[in-house]
Structures are given as C-alpha cells and as structure tokens.
Amino acid sequence: MNATAGRTTAFDLAGRLRAGATVQAGWMGIGDPIFAEIVARSGFDAIVLDMQHGMFGPASLAGSIGAAAGAGKPVAVRVPVGDMAMASRALDMGAAAVIAPMIDTVEQARAFVDAMKFAPLGRRSWGPGRAMMLSGESVAQRYLTTANRDTLALAMIETREGLDAVEDILAVPGIDGVFVGPNDLSIALSGGDRVDPHSTLVDLALTRIVEAAKGAGKIAGIFGGAPERVKIVRQFGFTFVSIGHDTAYVKAGIEAMIAAAGVTTG
Ligand code: 3PY
Ligand code: MG
C-alpha cells in the first residue's frame, strides 16, 4: 500500500501514466458489475466503463467501480456528452479518471475541469465517501489535498474543432490529458463521408495530438479498437490505450471455443 494515499501501485492510474508507463485498458459497454469484475480480473491494467454509448447507468456504474476495486484495478468512466454532473459523481463513486467526449473548445474544457477538480482549480463539490472507502483513504483532509492530482480529467478529441484547438485545450489548468475517439474523428475529418479510424487523415491528426500532449507534459490516450491497431497507435506515442471492447471479448471467446471443440455450426 502507498502510505500517503492508501492505494496499491496498480490502483494508481494517474501516477503510472504521469511516470510514462503504458496502461492497457479493457473497454466495457455491457453495463453489468459482475462482467466488469471478470474483465477487471483479466490481464488489463485498468477498465473503461462507457456511459456515452454503453449501457451503464449510475447504479451499475457504482457497482462496477466497486467490483473493479476489489480486483485491484482502476476505472476510467466515459460520461455522456456534456454531462459534467455525472463526471463529478463518477469521481465520488471512485473513478480514477473521467473521459469527457466531444470536447471542442477551451470553454468546454474549463467546464469539465470545474466538475472534476476541487478549488482553486475547479468547483468540484465535496462528497467522496465511496471513493475514499474504495481506496482505503480514511482522512478527509488528505483526500482533499491529493484528489486533484490523483484523479484524471481526460478531454476527448474527436472533432475538427477539437483537433484545431487541441493545444489550447491541453493548456487548460486541470486538464490532465486527451483521449482520442478515432471513429468520430474519421467521420469529422472526411466531412461525414467515412467511418475509418485507420485512415491517413486520422493518422496525421494522431501525430499532432501526441506532439501536443507531450509538449504540454500531459497524457495521450486513445480508443485503440482492434488489437492489430493497438500496436500501431502505441507506436504513435499513446500510453493510455484501450483494447477492443467487451462484446468482442465474448464473441472472440465463443468463436475460439467452438473452433477448438471442432464443432460446425449454422
Ligand atoms: C470514437 O472512436 O469516436 C470513440 O468515441 C470511441 O468509443
Ligand atoms: Mg466518439
């Protein structure tokens, strides 16, 4: 246990990412705490729970964060677009990071920081009882003085406006890094023509985004998608990378088992 924050090293997502470690995350949309626990107990370093396109609501989110904590794994929560109240609640429930989708402007980034950070950086309201319980922190004053450092505000860059403003968004005090949505970015950069997260246009944007994050001394994360693509995005310099998603984990497991059993279906 880390004596100051009461967390295990594995639980310390912010510390590991700031130290330059690569963190590989499972991506979850099936909003079920037991399934979240199974994935958290797998080889991933962390899990992301998706409230934007996934099926998590506040109750299943709270249960899933608790289940992951029992497995010693930190959780990042992607909140719905513009839902800054949920960003604060996710922290209160024990999330180690919040990912805010579709951040286009410095003003939106500031609103995100307001929800995520205690004064003077932001306007987060006090109520971290569950977060303290899960991390083993029993001293309120110590939670107050460490929370802004130990919980991460990651702004999603996935629009043309967000890409154009990425350096300014990263310069906002309290924004700890960016997280790229390559699918939305590909739609935006092709003017609505194509969803192709592997396109050259996206690759050019990724280079700029990683450079901007490194220049600001902040974290670069990305929805990695297919495992083959994950290897490539890591070479761009992203350190917080999700791999696949839960529906694909189940499907791949079923297909592998049917194949191994030599059963022909259909
Ligand atoms: C995107 O690729 O746009 C995402 O938001 C990943 O879920
Ligand atoms: Mg997206």
Short mmCIF file of C-alpha atoms and ligand atoms in Angstrom, two decimals:
data_model
loop_
_atom_site.label_atom_id
_atom_site.label_comp_id
_atom_site.label_asym_id
_atom_site.label_seq_id
_atom_site.Cartn_x
_atom_site.Cartn_y
_atom_site.Cartn_z
CA MET A 1 0.00 0.00 0.00
CA ASN A 2 1.08 3.53 -0.72
CA ALA A 3 1.23 5.17 2.69
CA THR A 4 0.10 8.62 1.63
CA ALA A 5 -2.94 7.77 -0.42
CA GLY A 6 -3.78 4.30 0.81
CA ARG A 7 -3.73 2.91 -2.73
CA THR A 8 -1.85 -0.01 -4.21
CA THR A 9 0.54 0.87 -7.03
CA ALA A 10 -1.70 -0.95 -9.51
CA PHE A 11 -4.62 1.24 -8.43
CA ASP A 12 -2.66 4.45 -9.05
CA LEU A 13 -3.66 5.21 -12.63
CA ALA A 14 -2.60 8.86 -12.53
CA GLY A 15 0.82 8.12 -11.04
CA ARG A 16 1.56 5.38 -13.54
CA LEU A 17 0.53 7.43 -16.57
CA ARG A 18 2.43 10.51 -15.39
CA ALA A 19 5.52 8.35 -14.90
CA GLY A 20 5.26 7.41 -18.58
CA ALA A 21 4.02 3.82 -18.14
CA THR A 22 1.81 2.27 -20.77
CA VAL A 23 -1.61 1.37 -19.41
CA GLN A 24 -3.75 -1.09 -21.38
CA ALA A 25 -7.43 -0.84 -20.64
CA GLY A 26 -10.41 -3.07 -21.26
CA TRP A 27 -13.42 -1.23 -22.74
CA MET A 28 -16.85 -2.01 -21.36
CA GLY A 29 -20.30 -1.13 -22.61
CA ILE A 30 -22.35 -4.06 -21.30
CA GLY A 31 -23.46 -2.42 -18.10
CA ASP A 32 -23.07 -5.25 -15.66
CA PRO A 33 -20.91 -5.22 -12.50
CA ILE A 34 -20.13 -8.94 -12.48
CA PHE A 35 -18.98 -8.84 -16.08
CA ALA A 36 -16.95 -5.71 -15.26
CA GLU A 37 -15.32 -7.64 -12.43
CA ILE A 38 -14.47 -10.57 -14.72
CA VAL A 39 -12.78 -8.20 -17.17
CA ALA A 40 -11.03 -6.31 -14.34
CA ARG A 41 -9.63 -9.63 -13.07
CA SER A 42 -8.17 -10.34 -16.51
CA GLY A 43 -4.83 -9.10 -17.87
CA PHE A 44 -5.86 -5.48 -18.36
CA ASP A 45 -4.22 -2.76 -16.24
CA ALA A 46 -7.47 -0.78 -15.99
CA ILE A 47 -11.01 -0.75 -17.35
CA VAL A 48 -13.06 1.97 -19.02
CA LEU A 49 -16.81 2.00 -18.38
CA ASP A 50 -18.73 3.71 -21.15
CA MET A 51 -21.82 5.74 -20.26
CA GLN A 52 -21.91 7.57 -23.61
CA HIS A 53 -22.61 4.66 -25.95
CA GLY A 54 -22.58 1.83 -23.43
CA MET A 55 -25.36 0.69 -21.13
CA PHE A 56 -24.02 1.84 -17.77
CA GLY A 57 -26.31 3.91 -15.62
CA PRO A 58 -25.32 5.37 -12.24
CA ALA A 59 -26.27 2.22 -10.28
CA SER A 60 -24.44 -0.27 -12.50
CA LEU A 61 -21.52 2.16 -12.67
CA ALA A 62 -21.18 2.33 -8.89
CA GLY A 63 -21.35 -1.48 -8.64
CA SER A 64 -18.81 -1.94 -11.41
CA ILE A 65 -16.31 0.51 -9.92
CA GLY A 66 -16.58 -1.33 -6.61
CA ALA A 67 -16.12 -4.70 -8.33
CA ALA A 68 -13.03 -3.44 -10.17
CA ALA A 69 -11.61 -2.03 -6.94
CA GLY A 70 -11.99 -5.50 -5.40
CA ALA A 71 -9.87 -6.76 -8.29
CA GLY A 72 -7.29 -4.02 -7.59
CA LYS A 73 -7.92 -2.29 -10.93
CA PRO A 74 -8.58 1.41 -11.53
CA VAL A 75 -11.58 2.55 -13.53
CA ALA A 76 -11.96 5.34 -16.06
CA VAL A 77 -15.53 6.41 -16.82
CA ARG A 78 -16.63 7.93 -20.10
CA VAL A 79 -19.60 10.16 -19.33
CA PRO A 80 -22.34 11.16 -21.82
CA VAL A 81 -21.69 14.31 -23.92
CA GLY A 82 -21.77 17.43 -21.77
CA ASP A 83 -22.77 15.55 -18.61
CA MET A 84 -20.49 17.27 -16.14
CA ALA A 85 -22.70 16.38 -13.16
CA MET A 86 -22.02 12.72 -13.98
CA ALA A 87 -18.29 13.44 -14.16
CA SER A 88 -18.33 14.60 -10.52
CA ARG A 89 -20.50 11.66 -9.49
CA ALA A 90 -18.15 9.18 -11.16
CA LEU A 91 -15.29 10.59 -9.06
CA ASP A 92 -17.42 10.33 -5.92
CA MET A 93 -18.09 6.69 -6.83
CA GLY A 94 -14.35 6.04 -7.01
CA ALA A 95 -13.39 6.52 -10.66
CA ALA A 96 -9.69 7.19 -11.15
CA ALA A 97 -10.30 9.09 -14.38
CA VAL A 98 -13.15 10.59 -16.33
CA ILE A 99 -13.17 10.82 -20.12
CA ALA A 100 -15.41 13.62 -21.48
CA PRO A 101 -16.49 13.11 -25.11
CA MET A 102 -16.68 15.74 -27.87
CA ILE A 103 -14.64 18.49 -26.20
CA ASP A 104 -14.31 21.18 -28.89
CA THR A 105 -13.40 24.36 -27.06
CA VAL A 106 -11.43 25.81 -24.16
CA GLU A 107 -14.76 26.79 -22.54
CA GLN A 108 -15.97 23.17 -22.61
CA ALA A 109 -12.63 22.04 -21.21
CA ARG A 110 -12.98 24.58 -18.37
CA ALA A 111 -16.49 23.34 -17.58
CA PHE A 112 -15.07 19.81 -17.39
CA VAL A 113 -12.33 20.96 -15.00
CA ASP A 114 -14.96 22.73 -12.86
CA ALA A 115 -16.73 19.40 -12.36
CA MET A 116 -13.54 17.40 -11.83
CA LYS A 117 -11.28 19.48 -9.59
CA PHE A 118 -11.69 20.99 -6.16
CA ALA A 119 -10.97 24.73 -5.70
CA PRO A 120 -8.91 26.57 -6.65
CA LEU A 121 -8.62 24.65 -9.96
CA GLY A 122 -12.34 23.94 -10.23
CA ARG A 123 -15.65 23.79 -8.39
CA ARG A 124 -15.99 20.10 -7.53
CA SER A 125 -18.43 19.69 -4.67
CA TRP A 126 -17.45 17.60 -1.65
CA GLY A 127 -18.89 14.08 -1.32
CA PRO A 128 -16.23 11.41 -1.96
CA GLY A 129 -17.31 8.95 0.74
CA ARG A 130 -17.46 5.94 -1.57
CA ALA A 131 -14.21 6.90 -3.36
CA MET A 132 -12.45 7.13 -0.01
CA MET A 133 -13.85 3.80 1.13
CA LEU A 134 -12.68 2.01 -2.02
CA SER A 135 -9.18 3.48 -1.96
CA GLY A 136 -8.71 2.85 1.75
CA GLU A 137 -8.35 6.57 2.47
CA SER A 138 -9.79 7.49 5.85
CA VAL A 139 -8.62 11.09 6.22
CA ALA A 140 -10.88 13.62 4.50
CA GLN A 141 -8.26 16.36 4.53
CA ARG A 142 -5.78 14.07 2.76
CA TYR A 143 -8.36 13.17 0.10
CA LEU A 144 -8.93 16.90 -0.46
CA THR A 145 -5.24 17.65 -0.89
CA THR A 146 -4.50 14.69 -3.19
CA ALA A 147 -7.67 14.29 -5.30
CA ASN A 148 -6.87 16.94 -7.92
CA ARG A 149 -3.56 15.20 -8.56
CA ASP A 150 -4.76 11.61 -8.30
CA THR A 151 -7.89 11.71 -10.47
CA LEU A 152 -7.58 12.45 -14.17
CA ALA A 153 -9.64 14.72 -16.42
CA LEU A 154 -9.19 13.48 -19.98
CA ALA A 155 -10.77 15.53 -22.78
CA MET A 156 -11.82 13.60 -25.87
CA ILE A 157 -10.52 14.96 -29.14
CA GLU A 158 -12.77 13.62 -31.88
CA THR A 159 -14.00 16.58 -33.92
CA ARG A 160 -12.35 19.01 -36.32
CA GLU A 161 -12.94 21.85 -33.83
CA GLY A 162 -11.36 19.85 -31.02
CA LEU A 163 -8.37 18.98 -33.19
CA ASP A 164 -7.90 22.61 -34.22
CA ALA A 165 -7.96 23.63 -30.53
CA VAL A 166 -6.03 20.67 -29.10
CA GLU A 167 -3.02 22.71 -27.93
CA ASP A 168 -5.32 25.27 -26.22
CA ILE A 169 -7.46 22.55 -24.63
CA LEU A 170 -4.31 20.89 -23.27
CA ALA A 171 -3.16 24.23 -21.86
CA VAL A 172 -6.25 24.49 -19.62
CA PRO A 173 -5.10 24.03 -16.00
CA GLY A 174 -6.73 20.90 -14.60
CA ILE A 175 -6.98 19.08 -17.94
CA ASP A 176 -4.65 16.13 -17.36
CA GLY A 177 -4.61 14.86 -20.91
CA VAL A 178 -6.54 13.97 -24.01
CA PHE A 179 -8.24 10.81 -25.21
CA VAL A 180 -8.83 10.33 -28.93
CA GLY A 181 -12.03 8.92 -30.43
CA PRO A 182 -10.71 7.79 -33.82
CA ASN A 183 -14.11 6.78 -35.19
CA ASP A 184 -15.77 10.16 -34.69
CA LEU A 185 -12.56 11.88 -35.75
CA SER A 186 -12.55 9.97 -39.04
CA ILE A 187 -16.16 10.98 -39.71
CA ALA A 188 -15.37 14.62 -38.90
CA LEU A 189 -12.17 14.78 -40.97
CA SER A 190 -13.83 13.17 -44.00
CA GLY A 191 -16.73 15.63 -43.86
CA GLY A 192 -19.15 12.88 -42.90
CA ASP A 193 -18.09 10.57 -45.75
CA ARG A 194 -16.45 7.68 -43.94
CA VAL A 195 -16.00 5.97 -40.63
CA ASP A 196 -12.43 4.74 -40.94
CA PRO A 197 -10.36 5.04 -37.78
CA HIS A 198 -7.31 3.73 -39.68
CA SER A 199 -7.32 6.45 -42.36
CA THR A 200 -4.32 8.59 -43.25
CA LEU A 201 -6.25 11.69 -42.20
CA VAL A 202 -6.67 10.21 -38.72
CA ASP A 203 -3.00 9.18 -38.60
CA LEU A 204 -1.91 12.76 -39.38
CA ALA A 205 -4.17 14.02 -36.59
CA LEU A 206 -2.77 11.44 -34.18
CA THR A 207 0.76 12.73 -34.77
CA ARG A 208 -0.35 16.28 -33.95
CA ILE A 209 -2.30 15.20 -30.86
CA VAL A 210 0.57 13.17 -29.37
CA GLU A 211 3.00 16.03 -30.03
CA ALA A 212 0.63 18.49 -28.36
CA ALA A 213 0.21 16.26 -25.31
CA LYS A 214 3.95 15.67 -25.00
CA GLY A 215 4.60 19.41 -25.43
CA ALA A 216 2.17 20.14 -22.59
CA GLY A 217 3.63 17.36 -20.41
CA LYS A 218 0.19 15.70 -20.33
CA ILE A 219 -1.28 12.26 -21.03
CA ALA A 220 -2.18 10.96 -24.50
CA GLY A 221 -4.87 8.29 -24.56
CA ILE A 222 -6.87 6.68 -27.33
CA PHE A 223 -9.65 4.20 -28.04
CA GLY A 224 -7.38 1.58 -29.55
CA GLY A 225 -10.04 -0.62 -31.11
CA ALA A 226 -8.91 -3.78 -32.88
CA PRO A 227 -5.80 -5.45 -31.37
CA GLU A 228 -3.78 -5.03 -34.61
CA ARG A 229 -4.48 -1.30 -34.50
CA VAL A 230 -3.50 -1.08 -30.83
CA LYS A 231 0.11 -1.95 -31.72
CA ILE A 232 0.16 0.88 -34.27
CA VAL A 233 -1.32 3.56 -32.03
CA ARG A 234 1.19 2.70 -29.31
CA GLN A 235 3.95 3.47 -31.82
CA PHE A 236 2.44 6.95 -32.25
CA GLY A 237 3.23 7.51 -28.57
CA PHE A 238 -0.15 6.95 -26.90
CA THR A 239 0.30 5.48 -23.43
CA PHE A 240 -3.32 5.05 -22.24
CA VAL A 241 -4.78 2.68 -24.81
CA SER A 242 -7.97 0.64 -24.75
CA ILE A 243 -8.07 -2.74 -26.47
CA GLY A 244 -11.21 -3.98 -28.22
CA HIS A 245 -14.48 -3.94 -26.28
CA ASP A 246 -16.49 -6.31 -24.14
CA THR A 247 -18.89 -7.57 -26.82
CA ALA A 248 -15.87 -8.50 -28.94
CA TYR A 249 -14.21 -10.27 -25.96
CA VAL A 250 -17.26 -12.51 -25.55
CA LYS A 251 -17.67 -13.13 -29.27
CA ALA A 252 -13.98 -13.98 -29.78
CA GLY A 253 -14.06 -16.33 -26.79
CA ILE A 254 -17.13 -18.15 -28.09
CA GLU A 255 -15.71 -18.45 -31.60
CA ALA A 256 -12.37 -19.73 -30.27
CA MET A 257 -14.10 -22.33 -28.11
CA ILE A 258 -16.38 -23.54 -30.90
CA ALA A 259 -13.37 -23.82 -33.22
CA ALA A 260 -11.30 -25.63 -30.56
CA ALA A 261 -14.15 -28.06 -29.97
CA GLY A 262 -14.23 -28.81 -33.70
CA VAL A 263 -17.98 -28.17 -33.87
CA THR A 264 -19.52 -26.96 -37.11
CA THR A 265 -22.37 -24.51 -36.57
CA GLY A 266 -25.03 -22.97 -38.74
C1 3PY B 1 -14.65 7.12 -31.18
O1 3PY B 1 -13.84 6.39 -31.77
O2 3PY B 1 -15.20 8.09 -31.67
C2 3PY B 1 -14.95 6.82 -29.80
O3 3PY B 1 -15.55 7.65 -29.13
C3 3PY B 1 -14.56 5.51 -29.23
O4 3PY B 1 -15.58 4.96 -28.48
MG MG B 2 -16.58 9.07 -30.21
#
